[in-house]
XYZ file of N, CA and C in Angstrom:
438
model
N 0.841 -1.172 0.000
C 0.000 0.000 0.000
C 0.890 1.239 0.000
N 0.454 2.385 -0.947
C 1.796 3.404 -1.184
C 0.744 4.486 -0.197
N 1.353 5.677 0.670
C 1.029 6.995 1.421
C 1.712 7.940 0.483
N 0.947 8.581 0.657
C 1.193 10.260 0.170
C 1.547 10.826 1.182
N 2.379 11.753 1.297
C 3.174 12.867 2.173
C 3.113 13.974 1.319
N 2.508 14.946 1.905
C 2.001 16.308 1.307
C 2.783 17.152 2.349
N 2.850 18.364 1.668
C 3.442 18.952 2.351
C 3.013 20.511 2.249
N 2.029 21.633 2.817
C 2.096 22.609 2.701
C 2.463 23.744 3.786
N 2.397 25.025 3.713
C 3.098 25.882 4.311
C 2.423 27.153 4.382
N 2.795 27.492 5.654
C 1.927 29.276 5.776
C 3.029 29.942 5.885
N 3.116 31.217 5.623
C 3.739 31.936 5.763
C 3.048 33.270 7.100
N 4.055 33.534 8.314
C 3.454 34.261 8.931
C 2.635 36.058 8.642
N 2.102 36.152 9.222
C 2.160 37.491 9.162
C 1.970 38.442 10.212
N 1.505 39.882 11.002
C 1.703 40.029 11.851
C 0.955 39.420 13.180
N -0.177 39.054 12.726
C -0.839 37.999 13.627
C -1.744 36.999 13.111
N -1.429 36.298 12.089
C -2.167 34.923 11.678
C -1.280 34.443 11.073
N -1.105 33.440 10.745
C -1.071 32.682 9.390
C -1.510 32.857 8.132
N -0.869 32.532 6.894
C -1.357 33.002 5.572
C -0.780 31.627 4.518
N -2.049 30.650 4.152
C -0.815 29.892 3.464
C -0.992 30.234 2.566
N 0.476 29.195 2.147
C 1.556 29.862 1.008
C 0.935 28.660 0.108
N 0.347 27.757 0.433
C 0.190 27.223 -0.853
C 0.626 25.531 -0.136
N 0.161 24.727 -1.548
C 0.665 23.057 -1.515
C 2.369 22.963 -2.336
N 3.125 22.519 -1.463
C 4.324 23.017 -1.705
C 5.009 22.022 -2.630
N 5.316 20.312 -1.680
C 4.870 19.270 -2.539
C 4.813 18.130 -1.967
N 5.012 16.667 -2.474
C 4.188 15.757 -2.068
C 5.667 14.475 -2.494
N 5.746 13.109 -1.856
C 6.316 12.291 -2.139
C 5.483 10.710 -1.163
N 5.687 10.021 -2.282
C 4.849 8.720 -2.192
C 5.530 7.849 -1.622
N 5.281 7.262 -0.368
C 5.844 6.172 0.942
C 5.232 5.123 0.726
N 6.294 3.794 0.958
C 5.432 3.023 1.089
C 4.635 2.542 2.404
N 4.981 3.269 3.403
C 4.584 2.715 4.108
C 4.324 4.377 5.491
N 3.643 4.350 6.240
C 3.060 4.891 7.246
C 4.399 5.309 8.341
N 4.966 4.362 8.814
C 5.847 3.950 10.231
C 7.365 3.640 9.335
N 8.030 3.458 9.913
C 9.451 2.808 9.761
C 9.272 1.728 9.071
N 9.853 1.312 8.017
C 10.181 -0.076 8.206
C 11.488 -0.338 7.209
N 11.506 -1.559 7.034
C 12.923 -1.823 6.653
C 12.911 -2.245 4.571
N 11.699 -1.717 4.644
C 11.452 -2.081 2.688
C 10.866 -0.494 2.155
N 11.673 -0.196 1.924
C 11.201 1.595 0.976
C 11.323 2.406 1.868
N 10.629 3.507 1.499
C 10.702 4.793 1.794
C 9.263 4.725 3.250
N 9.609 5.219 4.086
C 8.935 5.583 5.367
C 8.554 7.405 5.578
N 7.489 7.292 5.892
C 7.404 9.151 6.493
C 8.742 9.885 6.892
N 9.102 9.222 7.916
C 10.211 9.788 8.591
C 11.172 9.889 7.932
N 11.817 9.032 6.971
C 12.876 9.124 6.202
C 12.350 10.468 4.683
N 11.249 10.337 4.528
C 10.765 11.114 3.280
C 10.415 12.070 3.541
N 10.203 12.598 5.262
C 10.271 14.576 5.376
C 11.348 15.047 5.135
N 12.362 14.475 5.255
C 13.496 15.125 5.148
C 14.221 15.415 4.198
N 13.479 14.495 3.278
C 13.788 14.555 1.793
C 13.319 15.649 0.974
N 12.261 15.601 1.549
C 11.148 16.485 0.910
C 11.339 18.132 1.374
N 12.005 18.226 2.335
C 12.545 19.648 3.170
C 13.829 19.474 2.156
N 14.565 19.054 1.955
C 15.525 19.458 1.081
C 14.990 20.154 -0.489
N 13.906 19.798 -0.904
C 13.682 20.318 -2.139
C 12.736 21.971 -1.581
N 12.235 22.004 -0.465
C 11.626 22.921 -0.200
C 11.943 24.092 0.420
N 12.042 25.106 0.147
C 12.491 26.438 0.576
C 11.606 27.163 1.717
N 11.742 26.519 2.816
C 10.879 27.003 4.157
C 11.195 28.376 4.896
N 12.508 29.054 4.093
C 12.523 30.160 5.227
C 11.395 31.117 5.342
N 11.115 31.199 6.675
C 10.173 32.492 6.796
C 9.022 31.581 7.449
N 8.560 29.980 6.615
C 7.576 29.399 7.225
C 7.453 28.572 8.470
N 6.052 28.497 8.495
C 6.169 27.403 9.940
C 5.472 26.128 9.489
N 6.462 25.367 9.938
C 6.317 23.761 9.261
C 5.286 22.930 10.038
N 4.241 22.231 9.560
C 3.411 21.510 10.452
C 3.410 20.041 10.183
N 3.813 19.083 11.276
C 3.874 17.769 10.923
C 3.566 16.839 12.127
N 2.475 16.109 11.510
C 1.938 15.321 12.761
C 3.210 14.467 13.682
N 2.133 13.617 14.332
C 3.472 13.287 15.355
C 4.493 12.350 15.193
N 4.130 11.679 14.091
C 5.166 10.890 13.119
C 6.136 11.181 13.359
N 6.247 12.771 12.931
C 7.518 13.734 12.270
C 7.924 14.380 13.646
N 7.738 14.045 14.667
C 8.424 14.609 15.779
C 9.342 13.968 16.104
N 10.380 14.035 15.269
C 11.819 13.922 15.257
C 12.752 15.118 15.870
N 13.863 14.779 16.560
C 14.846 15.878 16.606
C 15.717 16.052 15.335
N 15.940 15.304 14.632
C 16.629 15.498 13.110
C 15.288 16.140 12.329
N 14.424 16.269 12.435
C 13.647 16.723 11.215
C 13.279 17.983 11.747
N 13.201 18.417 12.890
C 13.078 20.161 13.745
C 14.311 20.607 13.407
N 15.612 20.132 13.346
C 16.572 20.926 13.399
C 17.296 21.065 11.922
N 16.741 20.195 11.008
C 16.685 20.813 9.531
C 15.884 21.485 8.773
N 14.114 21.874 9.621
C 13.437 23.214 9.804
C 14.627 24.278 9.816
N 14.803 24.397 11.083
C 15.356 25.139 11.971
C 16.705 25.965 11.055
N 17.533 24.723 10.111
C 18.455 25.277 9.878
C 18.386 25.482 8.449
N 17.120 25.193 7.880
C 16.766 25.951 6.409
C 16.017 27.169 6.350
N 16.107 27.870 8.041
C 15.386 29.073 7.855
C 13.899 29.034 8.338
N 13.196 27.821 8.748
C 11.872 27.797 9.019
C 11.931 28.160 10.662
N 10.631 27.617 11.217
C 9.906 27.166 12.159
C 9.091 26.366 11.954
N 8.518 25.444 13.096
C 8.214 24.221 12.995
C 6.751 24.449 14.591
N 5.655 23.457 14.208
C 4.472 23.254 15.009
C 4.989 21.332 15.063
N 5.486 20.822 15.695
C 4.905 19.903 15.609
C 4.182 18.984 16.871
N 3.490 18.211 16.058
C 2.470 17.679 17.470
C 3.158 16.278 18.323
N 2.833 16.233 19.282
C 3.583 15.574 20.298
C 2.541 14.115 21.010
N 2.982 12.905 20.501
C 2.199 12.085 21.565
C 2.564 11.067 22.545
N 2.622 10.032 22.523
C 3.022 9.358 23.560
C 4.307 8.825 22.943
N 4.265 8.547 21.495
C 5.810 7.837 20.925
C 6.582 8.608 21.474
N 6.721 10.012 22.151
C 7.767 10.619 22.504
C 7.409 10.908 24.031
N 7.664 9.638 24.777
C 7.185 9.372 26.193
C 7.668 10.590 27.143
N 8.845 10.315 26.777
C 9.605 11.698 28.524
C 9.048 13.068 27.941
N 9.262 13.590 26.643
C 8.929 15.004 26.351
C 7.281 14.744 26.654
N 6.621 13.853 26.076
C 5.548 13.788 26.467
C 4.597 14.123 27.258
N 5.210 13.135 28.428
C 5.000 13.262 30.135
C 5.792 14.719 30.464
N 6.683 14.978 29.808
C 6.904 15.943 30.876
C 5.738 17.252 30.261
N 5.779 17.075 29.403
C 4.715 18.537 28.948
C 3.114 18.402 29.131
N 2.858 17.490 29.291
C 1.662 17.133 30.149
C 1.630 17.058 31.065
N 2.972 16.928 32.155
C 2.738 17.417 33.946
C 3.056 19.247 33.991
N 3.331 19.832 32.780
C 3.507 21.474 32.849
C 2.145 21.764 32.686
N 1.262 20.953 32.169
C -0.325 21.435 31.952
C -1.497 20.948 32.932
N -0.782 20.313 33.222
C -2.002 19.364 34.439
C -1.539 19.627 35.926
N -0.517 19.922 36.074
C -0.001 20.532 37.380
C 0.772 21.791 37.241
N 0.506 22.877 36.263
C 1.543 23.927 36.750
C 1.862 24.427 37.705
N 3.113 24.747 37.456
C 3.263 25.773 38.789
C 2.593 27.228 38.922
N 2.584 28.096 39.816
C 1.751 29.121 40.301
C 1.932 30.263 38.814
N 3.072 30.026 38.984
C 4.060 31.320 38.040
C 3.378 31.120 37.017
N 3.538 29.266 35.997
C 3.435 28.860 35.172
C 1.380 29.444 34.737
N 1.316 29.099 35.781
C -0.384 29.341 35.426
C -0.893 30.857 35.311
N -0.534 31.399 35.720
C -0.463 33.413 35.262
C -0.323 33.381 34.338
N 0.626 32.795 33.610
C 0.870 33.177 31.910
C 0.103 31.470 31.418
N -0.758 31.004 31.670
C -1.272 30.437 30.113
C -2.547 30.894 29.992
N -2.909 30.684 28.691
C -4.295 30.689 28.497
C -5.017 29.742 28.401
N -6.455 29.786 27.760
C -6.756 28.292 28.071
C -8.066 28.777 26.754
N -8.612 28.136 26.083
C -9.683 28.156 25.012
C -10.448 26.848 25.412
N -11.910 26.677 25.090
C -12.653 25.119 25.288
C -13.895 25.175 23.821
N -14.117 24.271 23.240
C -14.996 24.132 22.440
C -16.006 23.166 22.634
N -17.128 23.297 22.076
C -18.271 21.727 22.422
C -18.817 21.952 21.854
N -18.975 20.699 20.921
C -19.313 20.280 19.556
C -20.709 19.410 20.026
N -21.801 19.455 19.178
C -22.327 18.024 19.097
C -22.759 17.224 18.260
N -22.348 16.358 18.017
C -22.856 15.641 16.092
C -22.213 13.967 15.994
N -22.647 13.588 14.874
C -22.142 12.205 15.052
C -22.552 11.230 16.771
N -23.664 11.705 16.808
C -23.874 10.842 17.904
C -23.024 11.288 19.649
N -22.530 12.077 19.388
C -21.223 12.530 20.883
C -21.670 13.680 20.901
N -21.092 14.018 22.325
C -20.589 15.271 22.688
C -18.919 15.866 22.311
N -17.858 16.255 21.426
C -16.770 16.735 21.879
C -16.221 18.097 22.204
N -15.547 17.628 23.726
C -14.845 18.215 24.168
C -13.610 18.980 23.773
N -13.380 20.188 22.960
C -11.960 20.425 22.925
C -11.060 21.787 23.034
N -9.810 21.178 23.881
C -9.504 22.023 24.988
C -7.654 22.567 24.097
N -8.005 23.458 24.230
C -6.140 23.955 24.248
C -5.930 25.055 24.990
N -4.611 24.681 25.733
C -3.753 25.130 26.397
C -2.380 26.105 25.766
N -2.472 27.224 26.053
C -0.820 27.362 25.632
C -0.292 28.250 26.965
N 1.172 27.780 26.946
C 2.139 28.429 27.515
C 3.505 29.118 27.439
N 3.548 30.449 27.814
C 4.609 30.889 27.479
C 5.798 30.936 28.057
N 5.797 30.025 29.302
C 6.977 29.971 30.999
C 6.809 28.133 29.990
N 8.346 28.733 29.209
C 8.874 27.588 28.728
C 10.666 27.312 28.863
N 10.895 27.905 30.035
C 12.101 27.477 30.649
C 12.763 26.628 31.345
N 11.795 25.994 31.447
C 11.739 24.841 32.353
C 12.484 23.958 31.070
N 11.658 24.116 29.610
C 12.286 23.192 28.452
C 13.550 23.262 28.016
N 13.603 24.561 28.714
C 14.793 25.043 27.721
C 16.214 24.337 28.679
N 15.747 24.411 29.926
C 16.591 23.848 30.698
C 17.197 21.937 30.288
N 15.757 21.733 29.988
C 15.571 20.382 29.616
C 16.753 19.626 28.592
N 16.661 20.975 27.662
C 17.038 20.703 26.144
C 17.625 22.011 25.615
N 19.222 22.061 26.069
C 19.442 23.396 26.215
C 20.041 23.373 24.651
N 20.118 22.925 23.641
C 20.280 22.908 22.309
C 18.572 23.545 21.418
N 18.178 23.349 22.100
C 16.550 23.989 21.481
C 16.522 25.471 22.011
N 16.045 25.802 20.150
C 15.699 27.383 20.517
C 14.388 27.737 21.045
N 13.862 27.831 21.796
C 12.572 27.609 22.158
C 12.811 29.021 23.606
């Protein structure tokens, strides 16, 4: 079974996002790692080499939450969103005990947004958090510009 890896891009502006467009695309065979063809992980990086990101902010599910694939963002001039889940256990856990237990300080500066949906039979719930008392990471991971 072959995956598509798409790839598009916003370009900032003084307070939103603006995309730039579908930038481009390369065909995997496969979802995850494996040891026959081309994998996600091996084919962002490929695909960031043909692409000229400075200025943008790169978005890539949690596949792509690599430290080699942020820091060839990083050093072609971009920025990078990417999403974080349990495959990346310690950063994981630790950024989910900064949200579920902050500290005093920590909780002055976040905000908090909630949505509720109802359709398809459910109720959903959905919640984001952001924070800007991100020193704690930086301590963490003192090679990250963050």
């Amino acid at each position: 079974m072959a995956h598509t890896l798409s790839v598009s891009l916003c370009q900032r502006s003084r307070d939103r996002l603006i995309p730039a467009g579908h930038k481009g695309q390369v065909k995997t065979s496969e979802k995850s790692n494996t040891l026959w063809g081309t994998s996600e992980i091996t084919a962002i990086p490929e695909l960031l080499e043909w692409l000229d990101v400075r200025g943008a902010i790169v978005t890539i599910d949690a596949m792509g939450c690599q430290k080699a694939i942020a820091e060839k963002i990083i050093d072609k001039g971009g920025d990078y969103l990417l999403a974080l889940k349990g495959n990346q256990s310690g950063l994981h856990d630790d950024v989910r005990l900064h949200f579920e237990q902050p500290a005093p300080a920590s909780l002055a500066r976040m905000s908090h947004a909630e949505t509720v949906d109802k359709g398809h039979g459910r109720i959903e719930v959905r919640q984001c958090r952001l924070s800007t008392d991100i020193g704690w990471l930086r301590e963490r991971h003192p090679k990250w510009n963050c």
